[in-house]
C-alpha cells in the first residue's frame, strides 16, 4: 500500500496491466467504466477495484488522497502506467 494524491483534472481513457485497489481517504473521484458507461462517484471511505485491462477514465474537481494497493511491486512500475486504448485493442 502507498499513499498517493491525484491532482484536480481529468485522465483520458486508459488501462493498466496490473490489478489496483484504491481507498479514497479525502476528496471525490469520478471513475467512468468505459465498457458499461457507468460513472462511479467515490468519496472518502470508498474502495475502488480496477482489474487489469479495464478501460476507464477519471475526473477530480479537487485533490483526491488515496491509499493504493497494486498486484505488482511498485518499484517495478514503468514511468507511464496509463496505457492507451489502442494498445488494449492490439493486445487482445
mmCIF file with all atom_site columns, C-alpha atoms in Angstrom:
data_model
loop_
_atom_site.group_PDB
_atom_site.id
_atom_site.type_symbol
_atom_site.label_atom_id
_atom_site.label_alt_id
_atom_site.label_comp_id
_atom_site.label_asym_id
_atom_site.label_entity_id
_atom_site.label_seq_id
_atom_site.pdbx_PDB_ins_code
_atom_site.Cartn_x
_atom_site.Cartn_y
_atom_site.Cartn_z
_atom_site.occupancy
_atom_site.B_iso_or_equiv
_atom_site.pdbx_formal_charge
_atom_site.auth_seq_id
_atom_site.auth_comp_id
_atom_site.auth_asym_id
_atom_site.auth_atom_id
_atom_site.pdbx_PDB_model_num
ATOM 1  C CA . UNK A 1 1  ? 0.000   0.000  0.000   1.00 0.00 ? 1  UNK A CA 1
ATOM 2  C CA . UNK A 1 2  ? 1.159   3.515  -0.742  1.00 0.00 ? 2  UNK A CA 1
ATOM 3  C CA . UNK A 1 3  ? -0.411  6.913  -0.234  1.00 0.00 ? 3  UNK A CA 1
ATOM 4  C CA . UNK A 1 4  ? -0.957  8.982  -3.358  1.00 0.00 ? 4  UNK A CA 1
ATOM 5  C CA . UNK A 1 5  ? -2.606  12.318 -4.235  1.00 0.00 ? 5  UNK A CA 1
ATOM 6  C CA . UNK A 1 6  ? -4.367  12.788 -7.575  1.00 0.00 ? 6  UNK A CA 1
ATOM 7  C CA . UNK A 1 7  ? -4.328  16.422 -8.635  1.00 0.00 ? 7  UNK A CA 1
ATOM 8  C CA . UNK A 1 8  ? -7.537  18.030 -9.996  1.00 0.00 ? 8  UNK A CA 1
ATOM 9  C CA . UNK A 1 9  ? -8.274  17.387 -13.649 1.00 0.00 ? 9  UNK A CA 1
ATOM 10 C CA . UNK A 1 10 ? -9.214  14.593 -15.996 1.00 0.00 ? 10 UNK A CA 1
ATOM 11 C CA . UNK A 1 11 ? -7.386  11.477 -17.062 1.00 0.00 ? 11 UNK A CA 1
ATOM 12 C CA . UNK A 1 12 ? -8.441  10.290 -20.509 1.00 0.00 ? 12 UNK A CA 1
ATOM 13 C CA . UNK A 1 13 ? -9.435  6.685  -21.194 1.00 0.00 ? 13 UNK A CA 1
ATOM 14 C CA . UNK A 1 14 ? -6.650  4.323  -20.220 1.00 0.00 ? 14 UNK A CA 1
ATOM 15 C CA . UNK A 1 15 ? -5.941  0.919  -18.702 1.00 0.00 ? 15 UNK A CA 1
ATOM 16 C CA . UNK A 1 16 ? -3.268  -0.815 -16.624 1.00 0.00 ? 16 UNK A CA 1
ATOM 17 C CA . UNK A 1 17 ? -1.715  -4.263 -16.962 1.00 0.00 ? 17 UNK A CA 1
ATOM 18 C CA . UNK A 1 18 ? -1.967  -4.861 -13.192 1.00 0.00 ? 18 UNK A CA 1
ATOM 19 C CA . UNK A 1 19 ? -4.701  -5.122 -10.565 1.00 0.00 ? 19 UNK A CA 1
ATOM 20 C CA . UNK A 1 20 ? -5.278  -1.955 -8.485  1.00 0.00 ? 20 UNK A CA 1
ATOM 21 C CA . UNK A 1 21 ? -7.299  -1.430 -5.324  1.00 0.00 ? 21 UNK A CA 1
ATOM 22 C CA . UNK A 1 22 ? -7.673  2.151  -4.101  1.00 0.00 ? 22 UNK A CA 1
ATOM 23 C CA . UNK A 1 23 ? -9.189  3.526  -0.910  1.00 0.00 ? 23 UNK A CA 1
ATOM 24 C CA . UNK A 1 24 ? -10.360 7.137  -1.053  1.00 0.00 ? 24 UNK A CA 1
ATOM 25 C CA . UNK A 1 25 ? -9.185  8.995  2.053   1.00 0.00 ? 25 UNK A CA 1
ATOM 26 C CA . UNK A 1 26 ? -10.079 12.580 1.086   1.00 0.00 ? 26 UNK A CA 1
ATOM 27 C CA . UNK A 1 27 ? -11.899 14.223 -1.829  1.00 0.00 ? 27 UNK A CA 1
ATOM 28 C CA . UNK A 1 28 ? -14.055 12.671 -4.535  1.00 0.00 ? 28 UNK A CA 1
ATOM 29 C CA . UNK A 1 29 ? -13.022 10.655 -7.567  1.00 0.00 ? 29 UNK A CA 1
ATOM 30 C CA . UNK A 1 30 ? -15.346 10.166 -10.548 1.00 0.00 ? 30 UNK A CA 1
ATOM 31 C CA . UNK A 1 31 ? -14.405 6.933  -12.300 1.00 0.00 ? 31 UNK A CA 1
ATOM 32 C CA . UNK A 1 32 ? -16.003 6.023  -15.642 1.00 0.00 ? 32 UNK A CA 1
ATOM 33 C CA . UNK A 1 33 ? -16.076 2.336  -16.602 1.00 0.00 ? 33 UNK A CA 1
ATOM 34 C CA . UNK A 1 34 ? -15.802 2.630  -20.392 1.00 0.00 ? 34 UNK A CA 1
ATOM 35 C CA . UNK A 1 35 ? -17.293 -0.839 -21.062 1.00 0.00 ? 35 UNK A CA 1
ATOM 36 C CA . UNK A 1 36 ? -20.543 -0.232 -19.166 1.00 0.00 ? 36 UNK A CA 1
ATOM 37 C CA . UNK A 1 37 ? -20.711 3.559  -19.420 1.00 0.00 ? 37 UNK A CA 1
ATOM 38 C CA . UNK A 1 38 ? -21.325 3.758  -15.662 1.00 0.00 ? 38 UNK A CA 1
ATOM 39 C CA . UNK A 1 39 ? -19.696 6.612  -13.751 1.00 0.00 ? 39 UNK A CA 1
ATOM 40 C CA . UNK A 1 40 ? -18.913 5.879  -10.120 1.00 0.00 ? 40 UNK A CA 1
ATOM 41 C CA . UNK A 1 41 ? -18.602 8.807  -7.672  1.00 0.00 ? 41 UNK A CA 1
ATOM 42 C CA . UNK A 1 42 ? -16.204 7.677  -4.961  1.00 0.00 ? 42 UNK A CA 1
ATOM 43 C CA . UNK A 1 43 ? -15.817 9.727  -1.789  1.00 0.00 ? 43 UNK A CA 1
ATOM 44 C CA . UNK A 1 44 ? -13.980 9.158  1.498   1.00 0.00 ? 44 UNK A CA 1
ATOM 45 C CA . UNK A 1 45 ? -14.291 5.547  2.649   1.00 0.00 ? 45 UNK A CA 1
ATOM 46 C CA . UNK A 1 46 ? -14.865 4.195  -0.875  1.00 0.00 ? 46 UNK A CA 1
ATOM 47 C CA . UNK A 1 47 ? -12.919 1.221  -2.151  1.00 0.00 ? 47 UNK A CA 1
ATOM 48 C CA . UNK A 1 48 ? -12.211 1.257  -5.886  1.00 0.00 ? 48 UNK A CA 1
ATOM 49 C CA . UNK A 1 49 ? -11.177 -2.002 -7.552  1.00 0.00 ? 49 UNK A CA 1
ATOM 50 C CA . UNK A 1 50 ? -9.791  -1.836 -11.099 1.00 0.00 ? 50 UNK A CA 1
ATOM 51 C CA . UNK A 1 51 ? -8.906  -5.222 -12.621 1.00 0.00 ? 51 UNK A CA 1
ATOM 52 C CA . UNK A 1 52 ? -6.145  -5.455 -15.236 1.00 0.00 ? 52 UNK A CA 1
ATOM 53 C CA . UNK A 1 53 ? -7.112  -4.385 -18.792 1.00 0.00 ? 53 UNK A CA 1
ATOM 54 C CA . UNK A 1 54 ? -10.178 -2.410 -17.588 1.00 0.00 ? 54 UNK A CA 1
ATOM 55 C CA . UNK A 1 55 ? -10.636 0.662  -19.790 1.00 0.00 ? 55 UNK A CA 1
ATOM 56 C CA . UNK A 1 56 ? -11.547 3.618  -17.599 1.00 0.00 ? 56 UNK A CA 1
ATOM 57 C CA . UNK A 1 57 ? -11.178 7.376  -17.173 1.00 0.00 ? 57 UNK A CA 1
ATOM 58 C CA . UNK A 1 58 ? -11.040 9.565  -14.074 1.00 0.00 ? 58 UNK A CA 1
ATOM 59 C CA . UNK A 1 59 ? -12.082 13.075 -13.114 1.00 0.00 ? 59 UNK A CA 1
ATOM 60 C CA . UNK A 1 60 ? -11.252 15.057 -9.968  1.00 0.00 ? 60 UNK A CA 1
ATOM 61 C CA . UNK A 1 61 ? -12.518 18.568 -9.191  1.00 0.00 ? 61 UNK A CA 1
ATOM 62 C CA . UNK A 1 62 ? -10.234 18.812 -6.144  1.00 0.00 ? 62 UNK A CA 1
ATOM 63 C CA . UNK A 1 63 ? -7.195  16.840 -4.976  1.00 0.00 ? 63 UNK A CA 1
ATOM 64 C CA . UNK A 1 64 ? -8.023  13.255 -4.016  1.00 0.00 ? 64 UNK A CA 1
ATOM 65 C CA . UNK A 1 65 ? -5.927  11.423 -1.427  1.00 0.00 ? 65 UNK A CA 1
ATOM 66 C CA . UNK A 1 66 ? -5.811  7.640  -1.896  1.00 0.00 ? 66 UNK A CA 1
ATOM 67 C CA . UNK A 1 67 ? -4.215  4.569  -0.390  1.00 0.00 ? 67 UNK A CA 1
ATOM 68 C CA . UNK A 1 68 ? -3.279  2.376  -3.352  1.00 0.00 ? 68 UNK A CA 1
ATOM 69 C CA . UNK A 1 69 ? -2.567  -1.341 -3.383  1.00 0.00 ? 69 UNK A CA 1
ATOM 70 C CA . UNK A 1 70 ? -1.186  -2.999 -6.516  1.00 0.00 ? 70 UNK A CA 1
ATOM 71 C CA . UNK A 1 71 ? -0.784  -6.594 -7.649  1.00 0.00 ? 71 UNK A CA 1
ATOM 72 C CA . UNK A 1 72 ? 2.840   -5.828 -8.585  1.00 0.00 ? 72 UNK A CA 1
ATOM 73 C CA . UNK A 1 73 ? 5.807   -4.375 -6.750  1.00 0.00 ? 73 UNK A CA 1
ATOM 74 C CA . UNK A 1 74 ? 5.578   -0.550 -7.028  1.00 0.00 ? 74 UNK A CA 1
ATOM 75 C CA . UNK A 1 75 ? 9.355   -0.468 -7.602  1.00 0.00 ? 75 UNK A CA 1
ATOM 76 C CA . UNK A 1 76 ? 8.778   -2.250 -10.941 1.00 0.00 ? 76 UNK A CA 1
ATOM 77 C CA . UNK A 1 77 ? 6.202   0.239  -12.252 1.00 0.00 ? 77 UNK A CA 1
ATOM 78 C CA . UNK A 1 78 ? 7.023   1.790  -15.610 1.00 0.00 ? 78 UNK A CA 1
ATOM 79 C CA . UNK A 1 79 ? 7.121   5.592  -15.846 1.00 0.00 ? 79 UNK A CA 1
ATOM 80 C CA . UNK A 1 80 ? 3.800   5.644  -17.709 1.00 0.00 ? 80 UNK A CA 1
ATOM 81 C CA . UNK A 1 81 ? 1.276   3.286  -16.108 1.00 0.00 ? 81 UNK A CA 1
ATOM 82 C CA . UNK A 1 82 ? -1.698  4.695  -18.050 1.00 0.00 ? 82 UNK A CA 1
ATOM 83 C CA . UNK A 1 83 ? -1.773  2.669  -21.271 1.00 0.00 ? 83 UNK A CA 1
ATOM 84 C CA . UNK A 1 84 ? -3.673  3.853  -24.351 1.00 0.00 ? 84 UNK A CA 1
ATOM 85 C CA . UNK A 1 85 ? -6.970  2.320  -25.532 1.00 0.00 ? 85 UNK A CA 1
ATOM 86 C CA . UNK A 1 86 ? -5.295  1.488  -28.888 1.00 0.00 ? 86 UNK A CA 1
ATOM 87 C CA . UNK A 1 87 ? -2.759  -0.701 -27.068 1.00 0.00 ? 87 UNK A CA 1
ATOM 88 C CA . UNK A 1 88 ? -5.566  -2.590 -25.318 1.00 0.00 ? 88 UNK A CA 1
ATOM 89 C CA . UNK A 1 89 ? -7.213  -3.446 -28.652 1.00 0.00 ? 89 UNK A CA 1
ATOM 90 C CA . UNK A 1 90 ? -3.885  -4.536 -30.178 1.00 0.00 ? 90 UNK A CA 1
ATOM 91 C CA . UNK A 1 91 ? -3.147  -6.804 -27.205 1.00 0.00 ? 91 UNK A CA 1
ATOM 92 C CA . UNK A 1 92 ? -6.492  -8.626 -27.368 1.00 0.00 ? 92 UNK A CA 1
#
